[in-house]
Short mmCIF file of C-alpha atoms and ligand atoms in Angstrom, two decimals:
data_model
loop_
_atom_site.label_atom_id
_atom_site.label_comp_id
_atom_site.label_asym_id
_atom_site.label_seq_id
_atom_site.Cartn_x
_atom_site.Cartn_y
_atom_site.Cartn_z
CA MET N 1 -7.49 -21.77 12.55
CA TYR N 2 -10.07 -20.69 9.94
CA LYS N 3 -13.15 -22.83 9.82
CA ILE N 4 -14.34 -22.21 5.79
CA GLN N 5 -17.43 -23.87 4.43
CA THR N 6 -19.15 -23.95 0.96
CA SER N 7 -19.88 -20.36 -0.28
CA LYS N 8 -21.14 -19.99 -3.52
CA ASP N 9 -23.48 -17.08 -2.87
CA LEU N 10 -21.38 -14.40 -2.27
CA SER N 11 -22.43 -11.04 -3.08
CA GLY N 12 -21.67 -7.13 -2.81
CA GLU N 13 -18.52 -5.31 -3.97
CA VAL N 14 -15.13 -5.22 -3.14
CA LYS N 15 -12.34 -2.51 -3.34
CA ILE N 16 -8.91 -3.91 -4.48
CA SER N 17 -5.97 -2.75 -2.03
CA TRP N 18 -2.76 -1.22 -3.01
CA SER N 19 -0.04 -3.32 -4.19
CA LYS N 20 2.85 -4.90 -2.41
CA ASN N 21 4.88 -5.35 -5.69
CA ALA N 22 4.64 -1.60 -6.46
CA ALA N 23 5.31 -0.37 -2.82
CA LEU N 24 8.36 -2.24 -2.08
CA PRO N 25 10.62 -0.79 -4.93
CA ILE N 26 9.48 2.45 -4.16
CA LEU N 27 9.91 2.65 -0.56
CA ALA N 28 14.01 1.15 -1.56
CA ALA N 29 13.86 4.41 -3.78
CA THR N 30 12.65 6.50 -0.87
CA LEU N 31 16.38 5.79 0.32
CA LEU N 32 17.78 7.44 -2.64
CA VAL N 33 15.64 10.88 -2.05
CA ARG N 34 17.27 11.50 1.60
CA TRP N 35 14.95 14.03 2.69
CA LYS N 36 10.87 13.51 3.52
CA ILE N 37 8.37 11.69 1.34
CA LYS N 38 4.97 11.56 1.32
CA LEU N 39 3.55 8.02 0.24
CA HIS N 40 0.03 7.39 -0.21
CA ASN N 41 -1.98 3.94 -0.95
CA VAL N 42 0.90 2.07 1.02
CA PRO N 43 -0.55 -1.66 1.79
CA LYS N 44 -0.07 -2.58 5.49
CA ILE N 45 0.53 -5.83 4.81
CA GLY N 46 3.69 -8.27 6.30
CA ASP N 47 6.25 -8.01 3.63
CA VAL N 48 6.02 -4.22 3.30
CA LEU N 49 6.20 -3.95 7.56
CA THR N 50 9.00 -5.97 7.46
CA PHE N 51 10.39 -4.08 4.72
CA LEU N 52 9.89 -0.73 7.02
CA GLU N 53 11.26 -2.56 9.92
CA ILE N 54 14.42 -3.42 7.99
CA ILE N 55 14.90 0.54 6.95
CA TRP N 56 14.10 1.55 10.49
CA THR N 57 17.38 -0.36 11.46
CA ILE N 58 19.15 2.38 8.77
CA TRP N 59 17.47 5.12 10.11
CA ALA N 60 15.06 5.77 7.99
CA THR N 61 12.17 6.45 10.14
CA HIS N 62 8.09 6.37 9.09
CA LYS N 63 4.65 6.67 10.59
CA PHE N 64 1.42 5.45 8.64
CA ASP N 65 -1.89 7.80 8.76
CA TRP N 66 -4.01 4.88 7.13
CA ASN N 67 -2.76 3.84 4.27
CA THR N 68 -0.49 6.88 3.84
CA LEU N 69 3.16 6.93 5.22
CA TYR N 70 5.43 9.23 6.22
CA LEU N 71 8.96 8.98 5.81
CA ASP N 72 11.98 10.19 6.77
CA THR N 73 15.40 9.03 4.83
CA THR N 74 17.38 12.40 5.75
CA HIS N 75 20.00 10.74 7.90
CA LEU N 76 20.72 6.87 6.98
CA ASP N 77 23.42 4.94 8.81
CA ILE N 78 23.91 1.48 7.77
CA SER N 79 26.06 0.92 11.19
CA TRP N 80 23.28 -0.95 13.29
CA MET N 81 21.94 -2.62 9.68
CA ASN N 82 19.75 -5.58 11.07
CA VAL N 83 21.09 -8.03 7.69
CA ASP N 84 19.53 -10.94 9.39
CA MET N 85 15.90 -9.59 8.65
CA ILE N 86 16.90 -9.48 4.93
CA LYS N 87 16.68 -13.19 4.59
CA LYS N 88 12.83 -12.88 5.51
CA ILE N 89 11.55 -11.20 2.23
CA ARG N 90 12.76 -11.80 -1.30
CA ALA N 91 12.06 -7.97 -1.95
CA SER N 92 15.18 -6.72 0.36
CA ILE N 93 17.36 -7.41 -2.31
CA LEU N 94 16.19 -3.84 -3.51
CA LEU N 95 18.25 -2.49 -0.66
CA LEU N 96 21.38 -2.92 -2.43
CA SER N 97 20.95 0.03 -5.28
CA PRO N 98 20.59 3.13 -2.64
CA ILE N 99 22.61 1.88 0.00
CA LEU N 100 25.51 1.22 -2.36
CA HIS N 101 24.82 4.80 -3.93
CA TYR N 102 25.89 6.19 -0.56
CA PHE N 103 27.95 4.12 1.65
CA TRP N 104 30.11 1.93 -1.40
CA ASN N 105 29.92 -1.17 0.49
CA ILE N 106 27.34 -3.91 1.99
CA SER N 107 27.42 -7.17 3.46
CA ILE N 108 23.91 -9.02 2.91
CA PRO N 109 22.78 -12.82 3.63
CA PHE N 110 21.17 -14.47 0.13
CA PRO N 111 17.83 -13.35 0.21
CA GLY N 112 17.11 -17.43 -0.07
CA TRP N 113 14.88 -19.01 -2.37
CA CYS N 114 11.16 -19.93 -1.78
CA SER N 115 8.46 -22.42 -2.69
CA ILE N 116 8.03 -21.23 -6.57
CA GLY N 117 11.49 -21.28 -7.38
CA LYS N 118 15.56 -20.93 -6.59
CA ARG N 119 15.05 -17.03 -7.17
CA PRO N 120 18.76 -16.58 -8.00
CA ILE N 121 20.23 -13.26 -7.76
CA ASP N 122 23.30 -13.55 -9.91
CA ALA N 123 21.60 -10.84 -12.51
CA HIS N 124 21.74 -8.30 -9.61
CA LEU N 125 25.14 -8.61 -9.04
CA ASN N 126 26.48 -8.82 -12.49
CA TRP N 127 24.59 -5.78 -13.33
CA LEU N 128 25.72 -3.98 -10.22
CA ARG N 129 29.34 -4.99 -11.44
CA ALA N 130 28.87 -3.51 -15.10
CA ILE N 131 28.46 0.05 -13.23
CA TRP N 132 31.64 -0.61 -11.16
CA TYR N 133 30.32 -2.36 -7.62
CA ASP N 134 32.52 -5.51 -7.10
CA TYR N 135 31.30 -8.42 -5.04
CA LYS N 136 32.47 -11.41 -3.20
CA THR N 137 30.51 -14.30 -2.10
CA LEU N 138 31.56 -15.46 1.45
CA ASP N 139 29.61 -18.54 2.91
CA SER N 140 25.90 -17.42 2.79
CA ASN N 141 26.55 -13.77 2.64
CA ILE N 142 27.73 -11.56 -0.34
CA LYS N 143 30.22 -8.48 0.16
CA ILE N 144 29.72 -5.82 -2.36
CA THR N 145 31.90 -2.78 -2.50
CA GLY N 146 33.07 0.07 -4.85
CA LYS N 147 32.09 3.25 -6.29
CA PRO N 148 29.65 3.75 -9.49
CA ASN N 149 31.66 4.57 -12.62
CA SER N 150 31.06 7.96 -14.77
CA TRP N 151 30.66 6.53 -18.49
CA ASP N 152 27.70 5.42 -20.34
CA VAL N 153 26.67 1.69 -19.69
CA VAL N 154 24.31 -0.78 -22.16
CA ILE N 155 22.86 -3.32 -19.87
CA ASN N 156 20.47 -6.16 -20.63
CA ALA N 157 17.61 -7.09 -18.03
CA TRP N 158 16.22 -10.00 -19.65
CA PHE N 159 12.57 -8.73 -18.63
CA TRP N 160 13.66 -9.59 -14.67
CA VAL N 161 11.52 -7.38 -12.38
CA THR N 162 13.54 -6.61 -9.64
CA SER N 163 16.45 -6.96 -11.05
CA THR N 164 14.99 -3.86 -13.48
CA GLU N 165 13.80 -2.29 -10.35
CA ASN N 166 17.36 -2.49 -9.13
CA LEU N 167 19.27 -1.46 -12.09
CA ILE N 168 16.51 1.82 -12.21
CA VAL N 169 17.51 2.79 -8.77
CA ALA N 170 21.23 2.60 -8.69
CA ASN N 171 21.41 4.62 -12.28
CA VAL N 172 18.97 7.65 -11.68
CA LEU N 173 22.22 9.59 -9.67
CA ARG N 174 24.97 7.58 -11.64
CA PRO N 175 26.98 9.75 -14.39
CA TRP N 176 26.01 9.65 -17.39
CA ILE N 177 23.66 7.44 -19.29
CA THR N 178 22.46 4.23 -18.49
CA THR N 179 20.42 2.37 -21.47
CA ILE N 180 18.47 -0.99 -19.73
CA GLU N 181 17.66 -3.35 -22.91
CA LEU N 182 14.94 -5.73 -22.54
CA ALA N 183 13.79 -4.14 -19.44
CA ALA N 184 10.52 -5.32 -17.37
CA ILE N 185 7.45 -3.17 -17.64
CA GLU N 186 4.87 -4.39 -15.22
CA PRO N 187 3.09 -2.19 -13.60
CA HIS N 188 4.77 -1.83 -10.51
CA VAL N 189 8.05 -0.94 -12.40
CA MET N 190 6.01 1.83 -14.04
CA ASN N 191 5.08 2.90 -10.78
CA LEU N 192 8.64 2.96 -9.28
CA ILE N 193 9.72 5.19 -12.55
CA ASP N 194 6.72 7.41 -12.19
CA PHE N 195 7.89 7.97 -8.41
CA LEU N 196 11.40 8.55 -9.32
CA ARG N 197 10.17 11.27 -12.32
CA ILE N 198 8.22 12.93 -9.71
CA ALA N 199 11.74 13.10 -7.95
CA TRP N 200 13.13 14.69 -10.76
CA ALA N 201 14.83 11.70 -12.26
CA ASP N 202 15.04 11.55 -15.94
CA ILE N 203 13.89 8.42 -17.26
CA LYS N 204 12.52 7.58 -20.78
CA ILE N 205 10.54 4.02 -22.21
CA ARG N 206 10.74 3.22 -25.59
CA TYR N 207 8.20 0.81 -27.12
CA ASN N 208 10.77 -2.20 -27.27
CA HIS N 209 11.40 -2.56 -23.69
CA THR N 210 14.26 -0.17 -23.30
CA ILE N 211 14.67 2.45 -20.62
CA ILE N 212 17.05 5.11 -20.87
CA ILE N 213 17.87 6.85 -17.87
CA SER N 214 20.14 10.31 -18.00
CA TRP N 215 21.93 11.39 -14.69
CA VAL N 216 20.35 14.07 -12.69
CA LYS N 217 22.80 15.79 -9.99
CA GLU N 218 19.98 15.09 -7.40
CA LEU N 219 17.17 14.20 -6.52
CA LYS N 220 13.96 16.52 -5.18
CA LYS N 221 13.78 16.78 -1.75
CA GLU N 222 9.92 16.81 -0.52
CA VAL N 223 8.50 14.20 -2.67
CA GLU N 224 4.79 12.96 -2.63
CA ALA N 225 3.49 10.14 -4.52
CA SER N 226 0.96 7.16 -4.60
CA VAL N 227 1.42 3.16 -4.94
CA ILE N 228 -1.17 1.44 -7.78
CA SER N 229 -3.60 -0.95 -6.66
CA ASP N 230 -2.93 -4.52 -7.01
CA TYR N 231 -3.42 -6.14 -10.30
CA ILE N 232 -3.04 -9.74 -8.75
CA GLU N 233 -5.35 -9.04 -6.21
CA SER N 234 -7.66 -8.14 -8.95
CA TRP N 235 -7.05 -11.22 -11.19
CA THR N 236 -7.56 -13.25 -8.05
CA PHE N 237 -11.10 -11.98 -6.91
CA MET N 238 -12.25 -12.27 -10.69
CA VAL N 239 -11.58 -16.01 -10.54
CA LEU N 240 -13.55 -16.01 -7.25
CA TRP N 241 -16.15 -14.50 -8.37
CA ALA N 242 -16.54 -16.26 -11.25
CA LEU N 243 -17.02 -19.47 -9.18
CA ALA N 244 -18.88 -17.88 -5.82
CA SER N 245 -20.55 -15.11 -6.47
CA LYS N 246 -24.45 -15.32 -6.08
CA GLU N 247 -25.30 -13.37 -9.14
CA PHE N 248 -22.23 -10.96 -9.97
CA ILE N 249 -19.52 -8.65 -7.63
CA ASP N 250 -18.19 -5.57 -8.70
CA ILE N 251 -14.50 -4.91 -8.09
CA LYS N 252 -13.55 -1.56 -7.69
CA ASN N 253 -10.12 0.16 -7.65
CA ALA N 254 -9.01 -2.27 -10.56
CA ARG N 255 -6.77 -0.63 -13.05
CA ILE N 256 -8.30 -2.40 -16.08
CA GLU N 257 -5.63 -1.51 -18.27
CA ASP N 258 -2.91 -3.84 -16.34
CA LEU N 259 -5.96 -6.75 -16.87
CA TYR N 260 -6.48 -6.78 -20.31
CA SER N 261 -4.46 -10.39 -21.10
CA PHE N 262 -6.67 -11.68 -18.13
CA ILE N 263 -9.56 -10.40 -19.38
CA ALA N 264 -9.03 -11.75 -22.60
CA LYS N 265 -8.46 -15.33 -21.32
CA LEU N 266 -11.62 -15.05 -18.93
CA LYS N 267 -13.44 -14.19 -21.68
CA GLU N 268 -12.28 -17.43 -23.60
CA ALA N 269 -13.51 -19.38 -20.82
CA TRP N 270 -16.42 -18.02 -21.27
CA VAL N 271 -16.51 -15.80 -17.79
CA LYS N 272 -18.95 -13.05 -17.93
CA LEU N 273 -18.10 -9.80 -17.13
CA GLU N 274 -18.45 -6.21 -17.80
CA ASP N 275 -16.26 -3.06 -17.67
CA LEU N 276 -18.35 -0.82 -16.34
CA TRP N 277 -16.78 2.92 -15.41
CA TRP N 278 -14.13 4.30 -13.29
CA ASP N 279 -12.21 1.09 -13.12
CA ILE N 280 -15.05 -1.05 -11.83
CA LEU N 281 -15.75 -4.62 -13.29
CA ARG N 282 -18.83 -6.75 -13.02
CA VAL N 283 -17.83 -10.33 -12.87
CA TYR N 284 -20.79 -12.74 -13.07
CA ARG N 285 -21.02 -16.09 -11.59
CA SER N 286 -20.10 -18.19 -14.68
CA GLU N 287 -21.58 -21.88 -14.98
CA ASN N 288 -20.65 -23.33 -17.96
CA LEU N 289 -16.72 -22.75 -18.39
CA LYS N 290 -14.61 -23.47 -21.45
CA ALA N 291 -11.27 -25.19 -20.64
CA VAL N 292 -8.62 -23.04 -22.12
CA ASN N 293 -4.47 -23.40 -22.27
CA VAL N 294 -2.55 -20.76 -20.89
CA GLN N 295 1.14 -19.70 -21.05
CA THR N 296 2.41 -17.38 -18.80
CA ASN N 297 4.61 -14.34 -19.65
CA ILE N 298 6.13 -10.96 -19.26
CA PHE N 299 3.74 -8.30 -18.85
CA PRO N 300 1.49 -7.19 -20.54
CA GLY N 301 1.15 -11.22 -21.24
CA PHE N 302 -0.54 -13.47 -18.28
CA PRO N 303 1.37 -13.14 -15.35
CA THR N 304 2.94 -16.06 -13.45
CA ASP N 305 1.55 -14.74 -10.30
CA VAL N 306 -2.06 -15.58 -10.99
CA GLY N 307 -1.62 -18.86 -12.81
CA SER N 308 -2.72 -20.69 -9.24
CA PRO N 309 -6.17 -19.20 -9.04
CA PHE N 310 -6.86 -19.60 -12.41
CA MET N 311 -6.04 -23.42 -12.26
CA ILE N 312 -8.56 -23.65 -9.90
CA LEU N 313 -10.79 -21.94 -12.43
CA MET N 314 -10.38 -24.77 -14.84
CA THR N 315 -11.63 -27.45 -12.29
CA GLN N 316 -15.07 -26.13 -13.03
CA ALA N 317 -14.40 -26.09 -16.46
CA ASP N 318 -15.87 -28.62 -19.21
CA TRP N 319 -12.51 -30.53 -20.53
CA VAL N 320 -8.78 -30.75 -20.11
CA SER N 321 -6.66 -27.86 -19.97
CA LYS N 322 -3.01 -27.19 -19.86
CA MET N 323 -0.83 -24.49 -17.88
CA HIS N 324 2.27 -23.66 -19.13
CA GLU N 325 4.28 -21.69 -16.61
CA ILE N 326 7.44 -20.15 -18.20
CA LEU N 327 9.20 -18.54 -15.00
CA PHE N 328 9.10 -20.43 -11.66
CA GLU N 329 10.43 -24.32 -11.87
CA TRP N 330 7.94 -24.87 -8.53
CA ARG N 331 5.12 -22.99 -9.22
CA LEU N 332 2.81 -26.07 -10.14
CA ASN N 333 3.78 -28.03 -7.14
CA PHE N 334 0.74 -26.53 -5.20
CA LEU N 335 -1.74 -29.10 -7.64
CA VAL N 336 -0.12 -32.57 -5.88
CA GLU N 337 -1.79 -31.60 -3.09
CA LEU N 338 -4.98 -30.64 -4.46
CA ASP N 339 -5.46 -34.03 -5.67
CA LYS N 340 -6.29 -34.96 -1.82
CA MET N 341 -9.39 -32.63 -2.89
CA ARG N 342 -10.45 -35.27 -5.71
CA TRP N 343 -9.16 -32.99 -8.18
CA HIS N 344 -7.24 -34.81 -10.75
CA THR N 345 -4.25 -33.12 -12.35
CA ALA N 346 -0.88 -33.96 -14.29
CA ILE N 347 2.14 -31.98 -13.48
CA LEU N 348 3.87 -32.93 -16.73
CA ASN N 349 7.17 -31.31 -16.00
CA PRO N 350 8.16 -28.47 -13.70
CA HIS N 351 6.69 -26.09 -15.94
CA GLU N 352 3.74 -27.84 -17.56
CA ALA N 353 0.37 -29.30 -16.06
CA MET N 354 -3.04 -30.40 -16.97
CA ILE N 355 -6.09 -29.94 -15.17
CA PHE N 356 -9.03 -32.43 -15.64
CA TRP N 357 -12.36 -31.58 -16.16
CA LYS N 358 -15.28 -30.44 -13.90
CA MET N 359 -14.71 -32.32 -10.53
CA ASP N 360 -16.61 -31.42 -7.06
CA LEU N 361 -13.99 -30.79 -4.79
CA LYS N 362 -13.76 -31.91 -1.39
CA TRP N 363 -11.56 -30.11 1.30
CA SER N 364 -8.42 -31.51 2.70
CA GLU N 365 -5.67 -30.23 4.86
CA VAL N 366 -2.80 -28.47 3.18
CA THR N 367 0.86 -27.99 3.29
CA SER N 368 2.07 -24.59 2.40
CA TRP N 369 3.32 -23.23 -0.85
CA ASP N 370 4.21 -20.02 -1.92
CA LEU N 371 1.00 -17.03 -1.04
CA ARG N 372 -0.39 -17.00 -4.42
CA ALA N 373 -1.34 -20.64 -4.41
CA TRP N 374 -2.41 -19.93 -0.95
CA ALA N 375 -4.95 -17.33 -2.61
CA ALA N 376 -5.95 -20.05 -4.74
CA MET N 377 -6.46 -22.44 -2.21
CA VAL N 378 -8.92 -20.33 -0.59
CA ILE N 379 -11.20 -20.11 -3.69
CA ALA N 380 -10.78 -23.84 -3.80
CA TRP N 381 -12.21 -24.25 -0.31
CA LEU N 382 -14.98 -21.96 -0.58
CA ILE N 383 -16.38 -24.25 -3.56
CA ALA N 384 -15.62 -27.22 -2.31
CA GLU N 385 -18.27 -29.25 -0.47
CA GLY N 386 -18.18 -29.64 3.10
CA GLU N 387 -15.98 -27.79 5.57
CA THR N 388 -12.51 -27.32 5.66
CA ARG N 389 -10.28 -26.23 8.55
CA VAL N 390 -6.96 -24.22 7.92
CA THR N 391 -4.42 -23.37 10.21
CA LYS N 392 -1.91 -21.43 8.38
CA ILE N 393 -4.19 -18.93 6.36
CA GLU N 394 -2.52 -16.06 7.95
CA TYR N 395 0.40 -16.58 5.57
CA ILE N 396 -2.10 -14.75 3.22
CA GLU N 397 -2.15 -11.32 5.27
CA ARG N 398 1.32 -10.92 4.53
CA TRP N 399 0.51 -10.31 0.57
CA TYR N 400 -2.95 -9.40 0.42
CA GLU N 401 -4.55 -6.63 2.67
CA ASN N 402 -7.71 -7.85 4.95
CA PHE N 403 -8.10 -10.86 2.47
CA VAL N 404 -10.19 -12.50 4.66
CA GLU N 405 -12.36 -9.74 5.98
CA LYS N 406 -12.93 -8.82 2.48
CA LEU N 407 -14.52 -11.82 1.58
CA GLN N 408 -16.35 -12.16 5.06
CA LYS N 409 -17.93 -8.85 4.09
CA LEU N 410 -19.37 -10.61 0.92
CA GLY N 411 -20.77 -13.12 2.98
CA ALA N 412 -18.09 -15.91 2.67
CA LYS N 413 -18.21 -18.23 5.56
CA ILE N 414 -14.94 -18.17 6.82
CA GLU N 415 -14.87 -18.44 10.74
CA VAL N 416 -11.73 -17.71 12.88
CA VAL N 417 -11.55 -20.48 15.83
CA LYS N 418 -8.99 -20.45 18.65
CA GLU N 419 -7.07 -23.20 18.28
C1 EPZ L 1 9.04 -10.38 -9.20
O1 EPZ L 1 9.92 -11.15 -8.59
C2 EPZ L 1 8.12 -10.17 -8.37
N1 EPZ L 1 8.27 -10.02 -6.89
C3 EPZ L 1 7.29 -11.93 -8.01
O2 EPZ L 1 6.29 -11.83 -7.53
C4 EPZ L 1 6.97 -12.11 -9.19
O3 EPZ L 1 6.31 -13.40 -9.33
C5 EPZ L 1 7.95 -12.03 -10.51
O4 EPZ L 1 8.91 -10.93 -10.50
C6 EPZ L 1 7.83 -12.48 -11.84
O5 EPZ L 1 6.83 -11.56 -12.46
C7 EPZ L 1 8.50 -8.86 -6.32
O6 EPZ L 1 8.35 -7.62 -7.05
C8 EPZ L 1 8.69 -8.56 -4.94
P1 EPZ L 1 12.92 -13.48 -10.33
P2 EPZ L 1 11.46 -11.32 -9.31
O7 EPZ L 1 12.51 -14.46 -9.48
O8 EPZ L 1 12.09 -9.97 -10.07
C9 EPZ L 1 15.20 -15.25 -13.02
C10 EPZ L 1 4.53 -12.57 -6.01
O9 EPZ L 1 3.96 -13.50 -6.17
N2 EPZ L 1 16.57 -14.42 -12.71
O10 EPZ L 1 14.00 -12.34 -9.81
O11 EPZ L 1 12.41 -11.30 -7.60
C11 EPZ L 1 15.16 -16.85 -12.65
O12 EPZ L 1 14.82 -17.70 -13.45
C12 EPZ L 1 5.71 -12.25 -6.28
O13 EPZ L 1 4.29 -11.15 -5.69
C13 EPZ L 1 18.09 -15.47 -12.88
O14 EPZ L 1 18.36 -16.18 -13.36
O15 EPZ L 1 11.54 -12.66 -9.94
C14 EPZ L 1 14.25 -16.21 -12.01
O16 EPZ L 1 12.98 -17.47 -11.17
C15 EPZ L 1 6.42 -13.78 -6.33
N3 EPZ L 1 18.77 -14.23 -11.95
C16 EPZ L 1 13.31 -15.22 -12.75
O17 EPZ L 1 14.38 -14.87 -13.66
C17 EPZ L 1 18.20 -13.27 -11.43
O18 EPZ L 1 19.33 -12.72 -10.89
C18 EPZ L 1 11.95 -14.41 -11.96
O19 EPZ L 1 13.25 -13.45 -11.74
C19 EPZ L 1 16.78 -12.69 -11.18
C20 EPZ L 1 16.12 -13.78 -12.11
#
C-alpha cells in the first residue's frame, strides 16, 4: 500500500521515460525483420514486459541491457504461442500483421474491452480482409487465415492509431502499393515508420494524413533504432508541476514538438512555463488558473490520454470548465469517484463533463479505472488535504516507468507501507 500526503513543495528535475505506445508497435514490427534488432530506450514497464513474454512464446528471444533491448526474431514458430496472454494487453492486436505475413493463419481471443471504452477491433479485421486475409469469429476467438494479395489497395484508417500501425506493418512486404488514407500520425506512429524505414521499408507520408507504402522484397537484417520519449508522461508531469512544485520543475527529454497543443492549452489556463533548451521545459507553480474548455482530438490536437490529468488542473481553476472527450465513451467515468474528494463535477453524457471551480480536495478511497486516470488521481492525492492510503497504485507501473520513485525524488510524500 502507499501512504500519500499533501505535497505541494516539489522541486528538482525529472527525465521523461520512453513511450509504451511507441515501443509496442515497434516490437511487433521486429517480428517482420526476422533477424537481430537492437532497440534503444525501451521502457521496462508492465505492458512492454507482457508483450515480450508473448513474443517469447513464438521464439522471439530478447535480453535487456538497461533500456537497450537485444532481440533475435530469426526463428519464429507459432506452434506454442501463448494466445491466452493476448487478452492481457490491448496492444497484442499488433501481433496480427507480422504473424499473418509469415504463417498465413492465427487464432486469437478478442483482446477485450477496458475501462475507457469498448475498444472494438472490427477495423483491424476489415482492413486485413481488404488485403486478402479472411476471418471467422468463433465464440470469443477470431480465426484469421489467408495470404496477402498482390495488387494495389487503398484503405481508409479513420485516424485510428493501432489500426494504422497494424496496416503499416501488414503492407511493407506486400506487393504492390498500399495507400492508407486518414491515417493516424501520432508521434508513436511516426516512430514505427522511422523504425521500418531504417529497415529499408518504402513508406511516404503526405500532409493530408495519407501514408503510401511501396513493396520492398525484403527488410534489412541488422536493424538498430530508438524509441521516443513518452509525450503523455510529459503532459502528466506538466500538470503536476503547475499544481505541486515549490517554485518550478524542469522536465528533461520532453519532445516539445509533440506538446504544442497541450502547451497552448496550459498557457490559455495561465500556467507559467518556459521552453528552455535541448527539449527541457520549465513549468512553474501556477496559482491563479483560468478555467478553459477542452475538446480532445487526433494528433496534433489535444490527446485523449491526458484529458484526465488536465481535469485535475481544472479543479484548481477560477470558474467552470468543460471537457469534451470525443473518442472513448467511458474515459470520463473516473470523475464520479472524485466527488468523494469534495470535487464537484457533472458528467453530462459519455463524452462531456463540467468541472466546477476551485475546491480544496479531500482524499478518498478509490476504485480502479484506466491507467491514465490513476496518474491523474496521484496528482489529486498529492494536492489534496490529508493523507490518502492507496492499495492499487502499482497499476501505474504498467504504463509509467518508475513513476512513484520520480515523485519521491522530487519530495513527494509517498510512502510504501507493507499491508
Ligand atoms: C491507441 O489505442 C493507444 N494505445 C491509446 O492509448 C490511445 O488512447 C488511443 O490510441 C487513442 O489515441 C496504443 O497505442 C497501444 P482504439 P487504440 O480504441 O488505437 C474506434 C493509453 O492510454 N475503433 O483502437 O487501440 C473506437 O471508437 C492507451 O496509452 C473502432 O471502432 O485505440 C475506438 O474506441 C489507451 N474499430 C476508437 O476508434 C476499430 O477496429 C479508438 O481506437 C478500432 C477503433
